């Protein structure tokens, strides 16, 4: 009995995915990679507005840096041409470097800001850079809207 | 070359690439073996070197064009498209540098294709910046490999020129020994080079123009920017720079990397809501939030409850006003309450906190206050049992039980118990469906002016800029008409299907239920959307719905109810026909918000899209079958429509023709000579002045739909006749203006014009 109860508590503690919020791409400036900085209303009471906006703005700046057409990209292209593109097997392109940076940034943001709020950012590259997916997890810690109301109240009382 | 999984090995698709590779490598090898030795001796050693370098460059670019991922989009996750799949519009508009660009829904990949993206049928993938599928490299040319393809063309042209020229020099110097092996081989190589030079040069020139203009082959060939402005161009130099110097884009089809997973452990931090206007949350369950606070649950709503109390008085006033306006509007909650939220709802999947600004919750809160503990417990139960349920809940009776009444007793508003009952019911329903927050909010909307609209505005609408305001139409049940219906069908379980915009599946499910409540649904889809706009205090992304049922006078409401009763009777008499009538009625109602596929019955074609305001881009109809129009509009008729809709272009014609022959209608001449749309259009246009907005033509249009649909459903042949008659009447009596829907009912049809010019007809 007690073990069952314990498992139940554990079960209750692991949050389940409630919904996913998608921040779409902002195509107002063409096909360059930008995400909309508009705050999604579903997250209204899960996270502060400036945090999301800050994250999106930083991601946008990363992508802008990655897609910048300038000296470095030109040299990279020339070098690739000169080596008959074998350089791609050896070296990482600038875009890939920035993507790694972005991945690290998202991981850090998740750990510091989003996970404590029951949210999780998904790297846009996994979605083809079409959306920035934010997974919203159910707030079970305080006994949320789970169907097993009696159980959760029992659980919370037990805690 | 990316291949979708499960594709059979088709050797034929490798023929062009094999041929190209063979010709290229073979010819060049022959050139090097037979021609270059002499050339290096006679002219210079640099000749073979130069040719060698060019050839290597050609090969490298050929390989990159062949083997590089062009920018394939991975299929969208199920979660991403669950709300988009069923009835969302086929197109979504997005503005790029001031120009409207259409994003089409890809049924295979389950997302709206980003601008310049296209789906390659050969590769069965959506490709970013899709140029074309090149059979010579057996690969799509897209964003990532366009440069290599272009360079391949350039270098191949140069290589061919070089080979041909040096071969010519060789041959000219060996004219007297043309039969020799070397000379013969060189001649053959020259012929090959010369033969393929023309098409390759042509293609190279074509692509040079494309690069300079900043267009893709796909855009050029489909004439997307013909006579228009290309929003993607960066100027000639910018375009060339973009093609040649841009960094290599990343692959989207990535191998699943093992990322350190981030642990998520509740309890979660919640933002401080004290300084925000927080209202509603959860499907606008004011009561619910109260409950949670009483139970000291850390719901999102909890902290807000306290804060929302002060603003109560103004809302109370509004509530009273609304209450008087729509006596039976609360009943709408009954109808809509259990209907599954329309797919668009899923997007919001509200966790409780996500329903913003439904001031309503304040009033709800007030209601339960005195009786908090009890009611909260009761309501809590109700909520729990139906959390996240997407199927319609047919347990209406349970809602009419004690909890509601108990809730009422505590109402501070001294409201009529009946209305309160229903209102609480709606509240309860709202609670029950936290994820369908939108619906409950809508239900309440008529009761309390809730800026429910805001629920739609945030992501759903922003993501569908300018597209059909399907979302609003999805919300059922708020219409006062529905409410009146609900009143008459009090005892019925929620079903009320109410929204014709339910996904096909839902429509199927509900079909049987709809038989019972046919009348109820008819008004719902339109009404809520109309009503919503007015109530929302928040700026919306979409244009407000033109028709406002809350503007209607009570007489009209009463007349609507009367008509419903009449329809009910008729329905019993003729099953099919009543539906027809309903649909016909709906034609006007759907006017503002719903665009059937333009190629189908669209009598006022040129006029229609424009008059439909924000919806035109979505004229393509819903993504569901591309004829979801039929599906969603006529929920009950889903099975019929399903296959009828797919031949919308054809069926109406035949159906109308057959129907015409069935009974000599004055329309017969019209329908036989022209397409049904045209036939319907002409009378509509001729007989109705433009001032008479769309309703007659809509009626025609809808009638034509129905006739198409009726046709496939034999028992309903009575209906089409009715329809034809109506058409006949409409044609012959322009003044009637679509008044009588059925011959049996010669009542007056009142035309009500809503905001925005849409009109609908209500027979009084």
Coordinates of C-alpha atoms in Angstrom, one line a residue, chain B residues 210-473:
Chain B
X210 CA 17.0 33.8 -62.7
X211 CA 19.9 34.5 -60.5
X212 CA 20.0 38.1 -61.6
X213 CA 16.3 38.5 -60.9
X214 CA 16.3 36.6 -57.7
X215 CA 13.8 34.1 -58.8
X216 CA 13.6 30.4 -58.7
X217 CA 12.7 28.2 -61.7
X218 CA 9.5 27.3 -59.9
X219 CA 8.5 30.9 -59.6
X220 CA 9.4 31.7 -63.1
X221 CA 7.6 28.9 -64.6
X222 CA 4.5 29.3 -62.6
X223 CA 4.5 33.0 -63.3
X224 CA 4.2 33.9 -59.7
X225 CA 5.7 37.3 -60.1
X226 CA 4.6 38.0 -63.6
X227 CA 3.8 41.6 -63.8
X228 CA 4.3 41.9 -60.1
X229 CA 6.9 42.6 -57.7
X230 CA 9.2 39.9 -56.4
X231 CA 9.5 40.4 -52.6
X232 CA 12.5 38.1 -52.5
X233 CA 14.8 40.1 -54.7
X234 CA 17.7 42.0 -53.2
X235 CA 18.6 43.8 -56.4
X236 CA 20.8 42.3 -59.1
X237 CA 24.1 42.5 -57.2
X238 CA 22.5 41.4 -54.0
X239 CA 20.9 38.4 -55.7
X240 CA 24.2 37.3 -57.3
X241 CA 25.9 37.7 -54.0
X242 CA 23.2 35.7 -52.3
X243 CA 23.6 32.8 -54.7
X244 CA 27.4 32.7 -54.8
X245 CA 28.5 33.9 -51.4
X246 CA 25.9 33.0 -48.9
X247 CA 26.9 30.5 -46.3
X248 CA 25.9 26.9 -46.7
X249 CA 22.5 26.5 -45.1
X250 CA 22.1 23.8 -42.5
X251 CA 20.5 20.5 -43.0
X252 CA 17.1 20.2 -41.4
X253 CA 17.0 16.4 -41.5
X254 CA 19.3 16.0 -38.7
X255 CA 20.2 12.8 -36.9
X256 CA 18.6 12.7 -33.6
X257 CA 21.4 13.8 -31.3
X258 CA 21.6 12.8 -27.8
X259 CA 21.0 16.0 -26.0
X260 CA 21.3 16.2 -22.3
X261 CA 17.7 16.3 -21.3
X262 CA 16.5 19.1 -19.1
X263 CA 14.8 18.0 -16.0
X264 CA 11.4 19.5 -15.4
X265 CA 10.2 19.2 -11.9
X266 CA 7.2 20.9 -10.5
X267 CA 6.3 23.0 -8.7
X268 CA 6.8 25.6 -11.3
X269 CA 7.6 29.2 -10.9
X270 CA 4.7 31.3 -11.9
X271 CA 5.1 34.9 -13.0
X272 CA 3.9 37.6 -10.8
X273 CA 0.5 38.6 -12.1
X274 CA -0.3 41.4 -9.8
X275 CA 0.3 44.1 -12.2
X276 CA -1.4 42.4 -15.1
X277 CA -4.9 42.5 -16.2
X278 CA -5.6 38.9 -15.6
X279 CA -8.9 37.5 -16.0
X280 CA -9.9 34.4 -17.2
X281 CA -8.0 31.7 -17.4
X282 CA -9.1 28.5 -18.0
X283 CA -11.8 28.4 -20.3
X284 CA -13.1 31.2 -18.5
X285 CA -14.1 29.5 -15.5
X286 CA -14.4 32.1 -13.0
X287 CA -15.9 29.5 -10.8
X288 CA -13.2 27.1 -11.5
X289 CA -10.5 29.5 -10.5
X290 CA -12.4 30.2 -7.4
X291 CA -12.5 26.6 -6.7
X292 CA -8.9 26.3 -7.1
X293 CA -8.1 29.1 -4.9
X294 CA -10.4 27.7 -2.3
X295 CA -8.7 24.5 -2.5
X296 CA -5.4 26.2 -2.4
X297 CA -4.3 24.7 -5.5
X298 CA -1.7 26.5 -7.3
X299 CA -3.6 27.0 -10.4
X300 CA -2.7 29.8 -12.5
X301 CA -5.9 31.3 -11.8
X302 CA -5.5 31.3 -8.1
X303 CA -3.5 34.4 -7.7
X304 CA -5.7 36.2 -10.1
X305 CA -8.9 35.6 -8.4
X306 CA -8.1 38.0 -5.7
X307 CA -7.0 40.6 -8.1
X308 CA -10.0 40.4 -10.3
X309 CA -12.5 41.1 -7.7
X310 CA -12.3 44.8 -7.8
X311 CA -13.3 45.1 -11.4
X312 CA -16.4 43.2 -10.8
X313 CA -19.0 45.9 -10.7
X314 CA -18.7 47.1 -14.2
X315 CA -18.9 43.6 -15.5
X316 CA -21.9 43.0 -13.5
X317 CA -23.6 45.7 -15.2
X318 CA -22.6 44.4 -18.5
X319 CA -23.7 41.1 -17.6
X320 CA -27.1 42.3 -16.6
X321 CA -27.4 44.1 -19.9
X322 CA -26.5 41.1 -21.8
X323 CA -28.8 39.0 -19.9
X324 CA -31.7 41.0 -20.7
X325 CA -30.7 41.0 -24.3
X326 CA -30.4 37.4 -24.8
X327 CA -32.8 35.6 -22.6
X328 CA -31.9 32.3 -23.8
X329 CA -28.5 32.9 -24.8
X330 CA -27.1 31.1 -21.9
X331 CA -28.6 28.1 -23.2
X332 CA -26.2 28.3 -25.9
X333 CA -23.8 26.8 -23.6
X334 CA -25.9 23.8 -23.5
X335 CA -25.6 23.3 -27.2
X336 CA -22.0 24.1 -27.4
X337 CA -20.9 22.8 -24.3
X338 CA -20.0 19.4 -25.1
X339 CA -19.3 19.7 -28.6
X340 CA -15.8 19.0 -29.0
X341 CA -13.9 22.1 -29.5
X342 CA -13.1 22.7 -33.1
X343 CA -9.7 21.8 -34.1
X344 CA -8.5 25.3 -33.9
X345 CA -9.2 25.1 -30.3
X346 CA -6.6 22.5 -29.8
X347 CA -4.0 25.0 -30.5
X348 CA -4.7 26.7 -27.4
X349 CA -4.9 23.6 -25.4
X350 CA -5.3 25.6 -22.6
X351 CA -3.8 24.8 -19.5
X352 CA -5.9 26.6 -17.2
X353 CA -4.1 29.7 -17.3
X354 CA -4.2 30.2 -20.9
X355 CA -7.5 31.7 -21.5
X356 CA -6.9 35.2 -21.3
X357 CA -9.1 37.9 -20.4
X358 CA -12.4 36.5 -20.0
X359 CA -13.7 39.0 -17.6
X360 CA -16.4 36.6 -17.1
X361 CA -14.6 34.7 -14.7
X362 CA -15.0 37.5 -12.2
X363 CA -18.6 37.3 -12.3
X364 CA -18.5 33.6 -12.0
X365 CA -16.4 34.0 -9.1
X366 CA -18.8 36.2 -7.5
X367 CA -21.5 33.8 -8.0
X368 CA -20.0 31.0 -6.1
X369 CA -18.5 33.0 -3.4
X370 CA -21.0 32.5 -0.7
X371 CA -21.3 29.0 -1.5
X372 CA -17.8 28.5 -2.3
X373 CA -16.9 25.4 -0.6
X374 CA -19.8 23.4 -1.7
X375 CA -20.0 24.5 -5.2
X376 CA -16.4 24.4 -5.7
X377 CA -16.3 20.8 -4.6
X378 CA -19.1 20.0 -6.9
X379 CA -17.9 21.9 -9.8
X380 CA -14.5 20.5 -9.3
X381 CA -15.9 17.1 -9.7
X382 CA -17.6 18.0 -12.9
X383 CA -14.4 19.5 -14.2
X384 CA -12.3 16.6 -13.3
X385 CA -14.4 14.1 -15.0
X386 CA -14.2 15.8 -18.2
X387 CA -10.8 17.3 -18.3
X388 CA -9.2 17.4 -21.7
X389 CA -12.0 15.5 -23.2
X390 CA -12.3 16.1 -26.8
X391 CA -15.4 14.2 -27.5
X392 CA -18.7 15.8 -26.9
X393 CA -19.9 15.2 -23.5
X394 CA -23.3 14.0 -23.6
X395 CA -23.8 14.1 -19.9
X396 CA -25.8 17.2 -20.0
X397 CA -28.2 16.1 -17.4
X398 CA -25.5 16.0 -14.9
X399 CA -25.0 19.6 -15.3
X400 CA -28.5 20.5 -14.8
X401 CA -28.3 19.0 -11.4
X402 CA -27.8 20.4 -8.1
X403 CA -24.5 22.1 -8.5
X404 CA -25.9 24.6 -10.8
X405 CA -28.7 25.4 -8.6
X406 CA -26.5 25.6 -5.7
X407 CA -24.4 28.0 -7.5
X408 CA -27.2 30.1 -8.2
X409 CA -28.4 30.6 -4.8
X410 CA -25.3 32.5 -4.1
X411 CA -25.5 34.7 -7.0
X412 CA -25.0 38.2 -6.0
X413 CA -26.7 39.4 -9.1
X414 CA -30.1 38.5 -8.3
X415 CA -30.4 37.0 -11.7
X416 CA -33.2 35.1 -12.8
X417 CA -32.5 31.6 -11.7
X418 CA -33.1 30.1 -15.1
X419 CA -30.5 32.2 -16.8
X420 CA -28.2 31.7 -14.0
X421 CA -28.6 28.1 -14.3
X422 CA -27.6 28.1 -17.8
X423 CA -24.9 30.4 -17.2
X424 CA -23.4 28.4 -14.5
X425 CA -23.9 25.4 -16.7
X426 CA -21.8 27.1 -19.3
X427 CA -19.3 27.9 -16.7
X428 CA -19.2 24.4 -15.7
X429 CA -18.9 23.3 -19.2
X430 CA -16.1 25.6 -19.6
X431 CA -14.4 24.1 -16.7
X432 CA -14.8 20.8 -18.0
X433 CA -12.9 21.5 -21.0
X434 CA -9.9 23.3 -20.0
X435 CA -8.2 22.7 -23.3
X436 CA -11.1 23.9 -25.2
X437 CA -11.0 27.0 -23.5
X438 CA -12.1 28.9 -26.4
X439 CA -15.4 27.3 -26.6
X440 CA -16.5 27.8 -23.1
X441 CA -15.4 31.3 -23.3
X442 CA -17.5 31.7 -26.3
X443 CA -20.4 30.2 -24.7
X444 CA -20.2 32.7 -22.0
X445 CA -19.7 35.4 -24.3
X446 CA -23.3 36.0 -24.9
X447 CA -23.9 35.9 -21.3
X448 CA -21.2 38.2 -20.3
X449 CA -19.4 40.3 -22.7
X450 CA -16.1 38.5 -22.7
X451 CA -13.3 39.7 -24.7
X452 CA -13.0 36.2 -25.7
X453 CA -11.7 37.2 -28.9
X454 CA -8.4 37.6 -27.5
X455 CA -8.2 34.0 -27.3
X456 CA -8.2 33.8 -30.9
X457 CA -6.0 36.6 -31.6
X458 CA -2.8 35.5 -30.1
X459 CA -1.3 32.7 -31.9
X460 CA -3.8 31.1 -34.1
X461 CA -4.7 34.1 -35.9
X462 CA -1.3 35.6 -36.1
X463 CA -0.3 32.4 -37.6
X464 CA -2.9 32.6 -40.1
X465 CA -2.8 36.2 -41.1
X466 CA -5.6 37.2 -43.1
X467 CA -6.8 33.7 -43.7
X468 CA -10.2 32.6 -43.2
X469 CA -11.5 33.5 -39.9
X470 CA -12.4 29.9 -39.4
X471 CA -11.4 30.1 -35.9
X472 CA -14.1 32.3 -34.9
X473 CA -16.5 30.3 -36.9

